[in-house]
Short mmCIF file of C-alpha atoms in Angstrom, two decimals:
data_model
loop_
_atom_site.label_atom_id
_atom_site.label_comp_id
_atom_site.label_asym_id
_atom_site.label_seq_id
_atom_site.Cartn_x
_atom_site.Cartn_y
_atom_site.Cartn_z
CA GLN A 1 48.03 208.24 175.33
CA VAL A 2 46.53 205.24 173.68
CA GLN A 3 47.16 205.17 169.99
CA LEU A 4 47.66 203.00 166.93
CA VAL A 5 50.24 203.86 164.38
CA GLU A 6 50.38 202.11 160.96
CA SER A 7 53.43 201.76 158.66
CA GLY A 8 54.50 199.86 155.67
CA GLY A 9 52.32 201.33 152.87
CA GLY A 10 53.69 202.43 149.61
CA LEU A 11 53.59 201.92 145.78
CA VAL A 12 54.05 198.41 144.58
CA GLN A 13 53.47 196.55 141.19
CA ALA A 14 50.71 194.17 140.89
CA GLY A 15 51.66 190.64 141.79
CA LEU A 16 54.11 191.74 144.51
CA SER A 17 53.85 192.02 148.21
CA LEU A 18 53.69 194.48 151.08
CA ARG A 19 53.70 194.14 154.83
CA LEU A 20 51.77 196.48 156.95
CA SER A 21 52.37 196.95 160.48
CA CYS A 22 50.28 198.54 163.27
CA ALA A 23 52.03 199.55 166.60
CA ALA A 24 49.88 199.95 169.62
CA SER A 25 50.92 202.03 172.56
CA GLY A 26 49.52 203.38 175.83
CA ARG A 27 48.07 200.05 177.08
CA THR A 28 48.40 196.35 176.53
CA PHE A 29 46.18 195.13 173.61
CA SER A 30 46.93 191.49 173.81
CA ARG A 31 43.47 190.46 174.96
CA TYR A 32 41.55 192.45 172.41
CA ALA A 33 40.56 191.82 168.83
CA MET A 34 42.38 193.96 166.26
CA GLY A 35 41.55 194.52 162.61
CA TRP A 36 42.49 196.00 159.34
CA PHE A 37 40.15 197.94 157.17
CA ARG A 38 40.69 199.96 153.93
CA GLN A 39 39.07 202.73 152.13
CA ALA A 40 39.57 203.19 148.34
CA PRO A 41 38.97 206.64 146.80
CA GLY A 42 35.30 207.28 146.40
CA LYS A 43 34.39 204.18 148.38
CA GLU A 44 33.22 203.47 151.81
CA ARG A 45 35.70 201.93 154.39
CA GLU A 46 35.52 198.10 154.25
CA PHE A 47 36.65 195.20 156.36
CA VAL A 48 39.87 193.39 155.36
CA ALA A 49 40.96 191.08 158.17
CA SER A 50 40.74 190.65 161.91
CA ILE A 51 42.37 188.71 164.67
CA SER A 52 41.02 188.00 168.12
CA GLY A 53 43.03 187.96 171.40
CA SER A 54 43.32 184.24 171.13
CA GLY A 55 44.44 184.31 167.45
CA SER A 56 41.34 183.44 165.72
CA THR A 57 41.23 185.17 162.25
CA ARG A 58 38.69 186.35 159.79
CA TYR A 59 39.06 187.71 156.29
CA THR A 60 36.98 189.26 153.68
CA ASP A 61 36.55 186.99 150.61
CA SER A 62 38.50 189.16 148.26
CA VAL A 63 41.74 188.69 150.19
CA LYS A 64 41.50 185.11 151.45
CA GLY A 65 44.55 183.16 150.35
CA ARG A 66 46.61 186.32 149.61
CA PHE A 67 46.58 188.32 152.92
CA THR A 68 47.62 187.07 156.31
CA ILE A 69 46.89 188.90 159.55
CA SER A 70 49.10 188.20 162.63
CA ARG A 71 49.94 189.64 165.95
CA ASP A 72 52.92 189.85 168.31
CA ASN A 73 51.48 190.42 171.83
CA ALA A 74 54.91 190.89 173.28
CA LYS A 75 55.56 193.83 170.89
CA ASN A 76 51.95 195.01 170.86
CA THR A 77 51.82 194.97 167.12
CA VAL A 78 49.54 193.48 164.48
CA ASP A 79 50.75 192.89 160.88
CA LEU A 80 49.08 192.35 157.58
CA GLN A 81 51.05 190.51 154.98
CA MET A 82 49.76 191.25 151.57
CA ASN A 83 50.80 188.93 148.71
CA SER A 84 49.73 188.73 145.12
CA LEU A 85 48.54 192.37 145.24
CA LYS A 86 46.09 193.60 142.59
CA PRO A 87 45.28 197.11 141.50
CA GLU A 88 41.85 196.84 143.30
CA ASP A 89 43.83 196.48 146.63
CA THR A 90 44.59 200.19 146.30
CA ALA A 91 43.34 202.03 149.33
CA VAL A 92 44.31 203.71 152.59
CA TYR A 93 44.66 200.92 155.14
CA TYR A 94 43.65 201.38 158.76
CA CYS A 95 44.16 199.31 161.79
CA ALA A 96 41.71 199.28 164.72
CA VAL A 97 41.13 197.70 168.01
CA SER A 98 37.91 196.48 169.60
CA PHE A 99 37.80 196.84 173.40
CA SER A 100 34.53 195.06 173.85
CA VAL A 101 34.49 192.01 171.63
CA LEU A 102 36.43 188.79 172.17
CA ARG A 103 35.90 187.24 168.75
CA ALA A 104 37.42 188.74 165.46
CA PRO A 105 34.76 191.07 164.34
CA SER A 106 34.24 192.33 160.79
CA SER A 107 32.01 195.37 161.55
CA SER A 108 33.72 198.77 161.96
CA ASN A 109 31.03 199.51 164.65
CA ASP A 110 32.81 196.89 166.89
CA TYR A 111 36.02 198.97 166.86
CA SER A 112 36.59 202.03 168.89
CA LEU A 113 40.13 203.10 168.33
CA TRP A 114 41.69 203.63 164.90
CA GLY A 115 45.10 204.56 163.42
CA GLN A 116 45.61 207.28 160.98
CA GLY A 117 45.99 204.96 158.05
CA THR A 118 48.78 204.08 155.52
CA PRO A 119 48.27 204.40 151.77
CA VAL A 120 48.79 201.30 149.52
CA THR A 121 48.89 201.85 145.77
CA VAL A 122 49.13 198.82 143.44
CA SER A 123 50.02 199.62 139.84
CA SER A 124 49.08 197.38 136.88
#
């Protein structure tokens, strides 16, 4: 069974850090783009960061300089290091994989497999 499982979410004070991890199983994902999205209460899901199979990255403007996406193809994982967290980063974070795009896409339409999400709450 092909699936993605996120972990690492939790409650953290503003200014601190969290590291999210997404473990992929069921097939090798090393050649595919993977991304992180988030959905805050009452809002639509939005793009956070993505990484191509070759390691190219893309970030939404609000997290540039604070978040870093990385992948370990040997472990079939993709991580999101989140530093200097802000209350507006509070959301459920989802990882996803794109089986059809070689670059690092930002549109959720390019992703076809999603994890169940991990909640992140940043207190002020």
